[in-house]
Amino acid sequence: MESLVRKALKGNGRKGHFFPFCQFTKFLYSSFISSQPKSPLQTIGEEQTQNPYTELLVLRAHRDIVRFLVQLDDCRFASAGDDGIVVVWNAQTGEKLLELSGHTQKITAIITFPPLEACEEKNQLILTASADKTVIVWDCDTGRQVRKVSCFHSTVKCLTILQRLDVWLSGGSDLCVWNRRLDLLCKTSHLSDTGVSALIEIPKNCVVAAVGKELIIFKLVAPTEGSLEWNILEVKRLLDHQDNILSLVNVNDLSFVSGSHVGELIVWDVSDWTVQACERNFWTQLDTQQEIKLCQKPNDISIHHFTWDEENVFAAVGRGLYVYNLQMKRVIACQKTAHDSSVLHIARLPNRQLISCSEDGSVRIWELREKQQLAAEPLPTGFFNMWGFGRVNKQASQPVKKQQENTTPCSLELIGDLIGHSSSVEMFLHFEDHGLVTCSADHLIILWKNGERESGLRSLKLFQKLEENGDLYLTV
């Protein structure tokens, strides 16, 4: 696969040159898709009429795996990965704006650092953590290294901002609270050698930290008249997971959701931290009896990522995608084999669409659709019943009702397949006006563009240029 992609992209990654995706897919589908072994993976043809991303631009700057993308504003984003550098890009043109060098090992976390409202300078700041046990604050407008902290005893794996309290937290083998000047305000005792894997903010000045298979609730105590010092107190430990927690997100003002290595999805009440709902049966969510049974290795059911809307939680479970309805407390749609390898990142798009990327190097676009419901009662059977006489066979109706209970009311239909990377796609960003950005273990970033929109912009630019040069005129 890698040699095919590199051959296709060779000579087409020049600055400012967009490669037509339709030509690219025709080359890859004939060389790659046909050579793959048979699998239950859903495929789509070359003519992807609902896929708007028909042009791509390859961005090269990194020398190792690119793991992180973060949006800075409406037209800029930053990338970071195992080479320890941060690169700032123009999302519209693909131009490399800045390269930030300061870490000596791979970057393990990155977040935006919003400026103070009272501050006159509104420069965009970001925080980066690294395996070199440092955290750096960067100015993404100037490229300047603002501050650096080097007092960590372990690698910081996650960062989060508590903007209301104007502090930020770092999670490693312990949990630390910092102010904007990077002064350490308080910290917990040693929590775990494996460290904090995820952090979220919840009401009442509390945070939830995922540590192994436990969720720990901490409360931040701000300075008062009686005490001038900050403090962080452990309030409760939630022990409902059976294995390490990989995903943790807030889904609304009432709930947060966690997902584990063995496919447990738990919905928690954000106020009293009790279990609202739990789903451990993703592998029994089958649409038909003919669905191929897959080997349930641990990685096949790991929940790597969540996204959500007002009604549903979308979960990346192993190689599959699942839609869990919060009100119904059940899975309403699934694609058990959405990709050939583990799904690493998912996000919602407008118009009930979902996008996913995977270790198999692909990026796929899905649409959530309602299925046509089965009739509540079966048709009458027998000679007299075929003319409208007699009673409905109640025994015959039981399998139908049972089937209706077990089937999912919606489906995820594949509408786009973006093949451009030659290795695992780690994550992506969606810009409403500038397209899609993906990063990969192949060291590349790809900017996917709406071909129809880009064609219109080029035509408009040409029209304006002709008008400026006086070459545009009417002939009688």
Coordinates of C-alpha atoms in Angstrom, one line a residue:
M1 CA 0.0 0.0 0.0
E2 CA 2.8 2.4 1.0
S3 CA 4.6 2.0 -2.3
L4 CA 1.4 2.5 -4.3
V5 CA 0.5 5.8 -2.5
R6 CA 4.0 7.2 -2.7
K7 CA 4.0 6.4 -6.4
A8 CA 0.7 8.1 -6.9
L9 CA 1.7 11.2 -4.9
K10 CA 5.2 11.5 -6.4
G11 CA 5.4 14.9 -8.0
N12 CA 2.0 16.0 -6.9
G13 CA 2.9 17.4 -3.5
R14 CA 4.2 20.7 -4.7
K15 CA 3.3 23.8 -2.8
G16 CA 0.0 25.2 -4.0
H17 CA -0.7 22.3 -6.4
F18 CA -3.9 20.4 -5.7
F19 CA -4.0 16.8 -7.0
P20 CA -7.4 15.7 -8.5
F21 CA -8.7 13.0 -6.2
C22 CA -10.7 11.3 -8.9
Q23 CA -7.5 10.4 -10.8
F24 CA -5.9 9.3 -7.5
T25 CA -8.7 7.0 -6.5
K26 CA -8.8 5.3 -9.9
F27 CA -5.2 4.4 -9.6
L28 CA -5.5 3.1 -6.0
Y29 CA -8.7 1.2 -6.4
S30 CA -7.3 -0.8 -9.4
S31 CA -4.0 -1.5 -7.6
F32 CA -5.0 -1.7 -4.0
I33 CA -8.7 -2.6 -3.4
S34 CA -8.7 -5.4 -5.9
S35 CA -5.7 -7.0 -4.2
Q36 CA -7.2 -7.2 -0.7
P37 CA -8.6 -10.4 0.7
K38 CA -12.3 -10.8 1.0
S39 CA -13.7 -9.2 4.2
P40 CA -17.0 -7.8 5.5
L41 CA -15.7 -4.3 5.0
Q42 CA -18.2 -2.1 3.1
T43 CA -16.7 -0.6 -0.1
I44 CA -17.7 2.2 -2.4
G45 CA -17.0 2.7 -6.1
E46 CA -14.8 5.2 -7.8
E47 CA -17.7 7.6 -8.5
Q48 CA -18.3 9.0 -5.0
T49 CA -21.2 11.4 -5.8
Q50 CA -21.7 12.4 -2.1
N51 CA -18.0 12.9 -1.3
P52 CA -17.1 16.6 -1.8
Y53 CA -13.4 16.1 -1.2
T54 CA -12.1 15.6 -4.8
E55 CA -8.8 17.4 -4.5
L56 CA -5.9 17.0 -2.2
L57 CA -2.7 18.8 -1.2
V58 CA 0.2 16.9 0.5
L59 CA 2.0 18.9 3.2
R60 CA 5.5 17.9 4.2
A61 CA 7.4 19.2 7.2
H62 CA 7.6 16.4 9.8
R63 CA 10.2 13.7 10.0
D64 CA 8.3 11.2 12.1
I65 CA 4.7 10.1 13.0
V66 CA 2.3 13.1 13.1
R67 CA -0.1 12.3 15.9
F68 CA -1.8 15.6 16.8
L69 CA -3.7 18.4 15.0
V70 CA -5.2 21.4 16.8
Q71 CA -7.3 24.3 15.2
L72 CA -5.9 27.7 16.1
D73 CA -8.5 29.9 14.3
D74 CA -10.7 29.9 11.2
C75 CA -7.7 29.5 8.8
R76 CA -4.8 28.1 10.8
F77 CA -3.9 24.8 12.5
A78 CA -0.9 23.3 14.2
S79 CA 0.5 19.8 13.9
A80 CA 2.8 17.8 16.2
G81 CA 4.2 14.3 16.6
D82 CA 7.1 12.1 17.4
D83 CA 9.7 14.3 15.9
G84 CA 9.1 16.8 18.8
I85 CA 8.4 19.8 16.6
V86 CA 5.2 21.9 16.1
V87 CA 4.3 23.2 12.7
V88 CA 1.7 26.0 12.1
W89 CA -0.1 25.9 8.8
N90 CA -2.4 27.9 6.7
A91 CA -5.5 25.7 6.2
Q92 CA -6.6 27.5 3.0
T93 CA -3.3 27.4 1.0
G94 CA -1.4 24.7 2.9
E95 CA 1.5 27.2 3.4
K96 CA 3.9 26.4 6.3
L97 CA 3.8 29.4 8.5
L98 CA 6.0 28.5 11.5
E99 CA 8.1 25.7 12.9
L100 CA 8.4 25.6 16.6
S101 CA 11.4 23.6 18.0
G102 CA 12.0 23.1 21.7
H103 CA 11.3 19.6 22.7
T104 CA 13.9 16.8 22.5
Q105 CA 11.5 13.9 22.4
K106 CA 8.0 13.1 21.0
I107 CA 5.1 15.3 21.8
T108 CA 2.4 13.6 23.9
A109 CA -0.3 16.3 24.3
I110 CA -1.2 19.6 22.8
I111 CA -4.0 22.1 23.5
T112 CA -4.9 25.7 22.7
F113 CA -4.3 28.2 25.6
P114 CA -7.0 31.0 25.3
P115 CA -5.7 34.6 26.1
L116 CA -7.0 36.5 29.0
E117 CA -10.0 38.8 28.1
A118 CA -8.4 41.6 30.0
C119 CA -5.1 41.2 28.2
E120 CA -4.4 43.6 25.4
E121 CA -2.3 41.1 23.5
K122 CA -4.6 38.5 21.8
N123 CA -1.9 36.3 20.4
Q124 CA -2.9 32.6 20.1
L125 CA -1.0 30.4 22.6
I126 CA -0.7 26.6 22.7
L127 CA 0.6 24.2 25.4
T128 CA 2.7 21.2 24.4
A129 CA 3.8 18.3 26.6
S130 CA 6.6 15.9 25.6
A131 CA 8.2 12.6 26.6
D132 CA 11.2 14.7 27.6
K133 CA 9.2 15.6 30.7
T134 CA 8.7 19.3 29.8
V135 CA 5.7 21.5 29.0
I136 CA 6.1 24.6 26.7
V137 CA 3.9 27.5 26.1
W138 CA 4.2 28.8 22.5
D139 CA 3.0 32.0 20.8
C140 CA 1.7 30.8 17.5
D141 CA 1.6 34.3 16.0
T142 CA 5.3 35.0 16.5
G143 CA 6.8 31.5 17.0
R144 CA 8.2 32.6 20.3
Q145 CA 8.7 30.1 23.2
V146 CA 6.9 32.0 26.0
R147 CA 7.7 29.7 29.0
K148 CA 8.9 26.2 29.7
V149 CA 8.4 23.9 32.7
S150 CA 11.0 21.1 33.3
C151 CA 10.2 19.9 36.8
F152 CA 8.0 16.9 35.9
H153 CA 9.0 13.4 37.3
S154 CA 7.1 11.6 34.5
T155 CA 5.8 12.2 31.0
V156 CA 2.7 14.4 30.8
K157 CA 0.1 12.5 28.9
C158 CA -2.9 15.0 29.0
L159 CA -3.5 18.7 29.4
T160 CA -6.7 20.6 30.1
I161 CA -7.7 24.2 30.7
L162 CA -10.1 25.3 33.4
Q163 CA -10.8 28.7 31.9
R164 CA -13.3 29.8 34.5
L165 CA -10.7 29.4 37.3
D166 CA -7.9 30.6 34.9
V167 CA -5.7 27.5 35.6
W168 CA -4.6 24.5 33.6
L169 CA -3.9 20.9 34.7
S170 CA -1.3 18.4 33.6
G171 CA -1.7 14.7 34.0
G172 CA 1.2 12.3 34.4
S173 CA 2.0 10.0 37.3
D174 CA 0.4 12.8 39.4
L175 CA -2.1 15.6 38.7
C176 CA -0.7 19.2 38.9
V177 CA -2.5 22.5 38.8
W178 CA -0.8 25.6 37.3
N179 CA -1.5 29.2 36.7
R180 CA -0.8 31.1 33.5
R181 CA 2.7 32.1 34.6
L182 CA 3.4 28.3 34.9
D183 CA 3.7 28.5 38.7
L184 CA 2.8 25.2 40.3
L185 CA -0.3 25.9 42.6
C186 CA -0.8 22.4 44.0
K187 CA -0.5 18.7 43.1
T188 CA -1.8 15.3 44.1
S189 CA 0.3 12.5 45.5
H190 CA 1.6 9.9 43.2
L191 CA -1.4 8.3 41.5
S192 CA 0.0 5.6 39.2
D193 CA 3.1 4.6 37.3
T194 CA 1.1 4.4 34.1
G195 CA -0.2 7.9 34.7
V196 CA -3.4 9.9 34.0
S197 CA -4.7 9.0 30.5
A198 CA -7.5 11.5 30.2
L199 CA -8.9 14.6 32.0
I200 CA -12.2 16.5 31.8
E201 CA -13.8 19.3 33.7
I202 CA -17.2 18.9 35.4
P203 CA -19.3 21.3 37.6
K204 CA -18.5 22.5 41.1
N205 CA -14.8 23.1 40.4
C206 CA -14.2 19.3 39.9
V207 CA -12.3 17.3 37.3
V208 CA -12.4 13.6 36.4
A209 CA -9.1 11.8 35.8
A210 CA -8.9 8.4 34.1
V211 CA -6.2 6.4 35.9
G212 CA -5.9 2.8 34.7
K213 CA -9.4 1.3 35.1
E214 CA -10.5 3.9 37.7
L215 CA -12.1 7.3 37.3
I216 CA -11.1 9.6 40.1
I217 CA -13.1 12.8 41.0
F218 CA -10.9 15.7 42.3
K219 CA -12.2 19.0 43.6
L220 CA -10.1 22.2 43.2
V221 CA -10.2 24.5 46.2
A222 CA -9.4 28.1 45.2
P223 CA -7.8 30.6 47.7
T224 CA -10.2 32.3 50.2
E225 CA -9.8 34.8 53.0
G226 CA -9.1 31.9 55.4
S227 CA -6.6 30.2 53.1
L228 CA -4.4 31.8 50.5
E229 CA -3.3 28.5 48.9
W230 CA -4.8 26.3 46.2
N231 CA -5.6 22.7 47.0
I232 CA -6.8 19.7 45.1
L233 CA -8.8 17.0 47.0
E234 CA -9.7 13.5 46.0
V235 CA -13.5 13.2 46.4
K236 CA -14.4 9.8 45.0
R237 CA -13.2 6.8 43.0
L238 CA -15.5 5.2 40.4
L239 CA -14.6 1.5 40.0
D240 CA -17.2 0.2 37.5
H241 CA -14.8 -0.4 34.6
Q242 CA -13.2 -3.8 34.3
D243 CA -10.1 -2.6 32.2
N244 CA -8.1 0.4 31.4
I245 CA -10.0 3.5 30.4
L246 CA -9.0 4.9 26.9
S247 CA -11.7 7.5 26.3
L248 CA -13.4 10.2 28.5
V249 CA -15.6 13.0 27.3
N250 CA -18.3 15.4 28.4
V251 CA -21.4 14.9 26.2
N252 CA -23.8 17.5 27.6
D253 CA -24.5 19.5 30.8
L254 CA -25.9 16.4 32.5
S255 CA -23.6 13.6 31.5
F256 CA -20.1 12.4 30.7
V257 CA -19.0 9.1 29.1
S258 CA -16.1 6.8 29.5
G259 CA -14.9 3.9 27.3
S260 CA -12.5 1.1 28.1
H261 CA -10.0 -1.3 26.5
V262 CA -12.6 -4.2 26.7
G263 CA -15.4 -2.2 25.1
E264 CA -17.3 -0.9 28.1
L265 CA -19.3 2.3 27.5
I266 CA -20.6 4.0 30.7
V267 CA -22.7 7.1 30.9
W268 CA -22.3 9.0 34.2
D269 CA -24.4 11.6 35.9
V270 CA -22.3 14.8 36.1
S271 CA -23.7 15.9 39.4
D272 CA -23.7 12.8 41.7
W273 CA -21.3 10.6 39.5
T274 CA -23.7 7.7 39.4
V275 CA -24.1 5.3 36.4
Q276 CA -26.9 6.4 34.2
A277 CA -26.4 3.7 31.6
C278 CA -23.9 1.1 30.6
E279 CA -23.3 -0.8 27.3
R280 CA -21.0 -3.9 27.3
N281 CA -22.7 -5.8 24.5
F282 CA -21.4 -4.1 21.3
W283 CA -20.6 -7.4 19.7
T284 CA -24.2 -8.6 20.0
Q285 CA -25.5 -5.6 18.1
L286 CA -26.2 -7.5 14.8
D287 CA -28.4 -6.4 12.0
T288 CA -28.7 -9.9 10.4
Q289 CA -27.9 -13.4 11.2
Q290 CA -25.5 -13.6 8.3
E291 CA -23.1 -11.0 9.8
I292 CA -19.6 -12.5 9.9
K293 CA -18.3 -13.3 13.3
L294 CA -15.0 -11.6 14.1
C295 CA -12.3 -12.7 16.5
Q296 CA -12.8 -10.8 19.7
K297 CA -9.2 -9.8 20.4
P298 CA -8.8 -7.0 23.0
N299 CA -8.0 -4.5 20.3
D300 CA -11.1 -5.5 18.4
I301 CA -13.4 -4.1 21.1
S302 CA -11.3 -1.2 22.6
I303 CA -13.1 2.1 22.6
H304 CA -10.5 4.5 21.2
H305 CA -12.6 7.7 20.7
F306 CA -16.0 9.3 21.2
T307 CA -17.9 12.1 19.6
W308 CA -21.5 13.2 20.3
D309 CA -24.5 15.3 19.5
E310 CA -27.7 16.3 21.4
E311 CA -29.1 12.7 21.2
N312 CA -26.3 10.3 20.6
V313 CA -22.8 9.2 21.5
F314 CA -20.7 7.9 18.5
A315 CA -18.1 5.4 19.6
A316 CA -15.1 4.0 17.8
V317 CA -15.1 0.4 19.0
G318 CA -12.3 -1.7 17.6
R319 CA -12.7 -1.6 13.8
G320 CA -16.3 -0.6 14.0
L321 CA -18.5 2.5 14.6
Y322 CA -21.5 2.5 17.0
V323 CA -24.2 5.0 17.6
Y324 CA -25.6 4.9 21.1
N325 CA -28.8 6.8 21.8
L326 CA -28.7 8.5 25.2
Q327 CA -32.5 8.6 25.7
M328 CA -33.2 5.0 24.5
K329 CA -30.0 3.7 26.2
R330 CA -29.2 1.4 23.3
V331 CA -27.2 1.2 20.1
I332 CA -29.4 2.5 17.2
A333 CA -26.8 2.0 14.4
C334 CA -23.5 0.2 13.8
Q335 CA -20.9 -0.7 11.3
K336 CA -18.9 -3.6 12.9
T337 CA -16.3 -3.5 10.3
A338 CA -16.1 0.2 9.3
H339 CA -12.4 -0.2 8.6
D340 CA -9.9 -3.0 8.2
S341 CA -8.0 -2.0 11.4
S342 CA -8.8 -0.1 14.6
V343 CA -10.6 3.2 14.3
L344 CA -8.5 5.9 16.0
H345 CA -10.6 9.1 15.6
I346 CA -14.1 10.1 14.7
A347 CA -16.0 13.4 14.4
R348 CA -19.5 14.6 13.4
L349 CA -20.0 16.5 10.2
P350 CA -23.2 18.5 9.3
N351 CA -26.2 16.8 7.8
R352 CA -26.1 13.7 10.0
Q353 CA -22.7 12.7 8.7
L354 CA -19.8 11.1 10.5
I355 CA -16.1 10.8 9.6
S356 CA -13.6 8.2 10.8
C357 CA -9.9 7.4 10.3
S358 CA -8.1 4.2 11.0
E359 CA -4.8 2.3 11.4
D360 CA -5.5 0.9 7.9
G361 CA -4.6 4.3 6.4
S362 CA -8.1 5.2 5.3
V363 CA -10.5 8.1 6.0
R364 CA -14.2 7.3 5.5
I365 CA -17.4 9.4 5.5
W366 CA -20.7 8.0 6.7
E367 CA -24.3 9.1 6.8
L368 CA -26.7 8.2 9.5
R369 CA -30.0 7.1 7.9
E370 CA -33.2 5.7 9.3
K371 CA -34.2 2.2 8.2
Q372 CA -37.6 1.4 6.7
Q373 CA -39.5 -0.1 9.6
L374 CA -41.0 -3.6 9.5
A375 CA -44.8 -4.0 9.7
A376 CA -46.1 -4.5 13.2
E377 CA -48.0 -7.6 12.3
P378 CA -47.3 -10.3 9.7
L379 CA -49.5 -10.9 6.7
P380 CA -52.3 -13.5 7.4
T381 CA -51.5 -17.0 6.3
G382 CA -53.7 -19.9 5.0
F383 CA -56.3 -20.3 2.3
F384 CA -59.1 -18.2 4.0
N385 CA -56.8 -15.6 5.3
M386 CA -55.4 -14.8 1.9
W387 CA -58.9 -13.4 1.1
G388 CA -59.1 -11.4 4.3
F389 CA -60.8 -13.9 6.6
G390 CA -59.6 -15.5 9.7
R391 CA -57.2 -14.4 12.5
V392 CA -53.6 -13.5 12.3
N393 CA -51.2 -16.2 13.3
K394 CA -50.0 -15.0 16.6
Q395 CA -47.2 -17.5 16.8
A396 CA -45.9 -16.3 13.5
S397 CA -45.9 -12.7 14.7
Q398 CA -43.5 -13.5 17.6
P399 CA -40.3 -13.9 15.5
V400 CA -41.1 -10.6 13.7
K401 CA -41.6 -8.7 17.0
K402 CA -38.4 -10.3 18.4
Q403 CA -36.5 -9.3 15.2
Q404 CA -37.8 -5.7 15.5
E405 CA -36.5 -5.5 19.1
N406 CA -33.0 -6.8 18.1
T407 CA -32.5 -4.8 15.0
T408 CA -31.1 -1.3 14.9
P409 CA -33.5 1.5 13.7
C410 CA -30.8 3.4 11.8
S411 CA -27.9 2.5 9.6
L412 CA -24.5 4.0 8.9
E413 CA -24.0 4.2 5.1
L414 CA -20.6 4.7 3.5
I415 CA -20.7 7.8 1.2
G416 CA -17.0 8.6 0.9
D417 CA -13.6 6.9 1.0
L418 CA -10.5 9.0 1.1
I419 CA -7.4 7.0 0.3
G420 CA -4.2 9.1 0.4
H421 CA -2.1 8.0 3.3
S422 CA 0.3 5.0 3.2
S423 CA 0.1 4.3 6.9
S424 CA -2.1 4.8 10.0
V425 CA -4.2 8.0 10.0
E426 CA -3.9 9.3 13.6
M427 CA -6.6 12.1 13.6
F428 CA -8.1 14.9 11.5
L429 CA -9.6 18.4 11.6
H430 CA -12.7 19.6 9.8
F431 CA -12.7 23.3 8.6
E432 CA -16.1 24.4 7.4
D433 CA -14.6 26.7 4.7
H434 CA -11.2 25.0 4.0
G435 CA -11.9 21.3 3.9
L436 CA -10.4 18.4 5.9
V437 CA -6.9 18.0 7.3
T438 CA -5.5 14.5 8.1
C439 CA -2.2 13.4 9.7
S440 CA -0.5 10.1 9.6
A441 CA 2.3 7.8 10.6
D442 CA 3.6 8.2 7.1
H443 CA 4.9 11.7 8.3
L444 CA 2.5 13.5 6.0
I445 CA -0.4 15.8 6.4
I446 CA -3.0 15.9 3.7
L447 CA -5.4 18.9 3.1
W448 CA -8.5 17.6 1.4
K449 CA -10.5 20.2 -0.6
N450 CA -14.0 20.5 -1.9
G451 CA -13.3 20.2 -5.6
E452 CA -16.5 22.0 -6.7
R453 CA -15.8 24.9 -4.4
E454 CA -12.1 25.2 -5.3
S455 CA -13.0 25.2 -9.0
G456 CA -15.4 28.0 -8.5
L457 CA -12.8 30.0 -6.5
R458 CA -10.2 29.5 -9.3
S459 CA -12.7 30.7 -11.9
L460 CA -13.5 33.7 -9.8
K461 CA -9.9 34.5 -9.4
L462 CA -9.2 34.2 -13.1
F463 CA -12.2 36.5 -13.9
Q464 CA -10.9 39.1 -11.4
K465 CA -7.4 39.0 -13.0
L466 CA -8.8 39.4 -16.5
E467 CA -10.8 42.3 -15.3
E468 CA -7.8 44.0 -13.7
N469 CA -5.7 43.6 -16.8
G470 CA -8.5 45.0 -19.0
D471 CA -8.7 41.7 -21.0
L472 CA -12.4 41.3 -20.1
Y473 CA -14.7 43.1 -22.6
L474 CA -17.9 42.6 -24.5
T475 CA -18.0 42.2 -28.2
V476 CA -20.9 43.5 -30.3

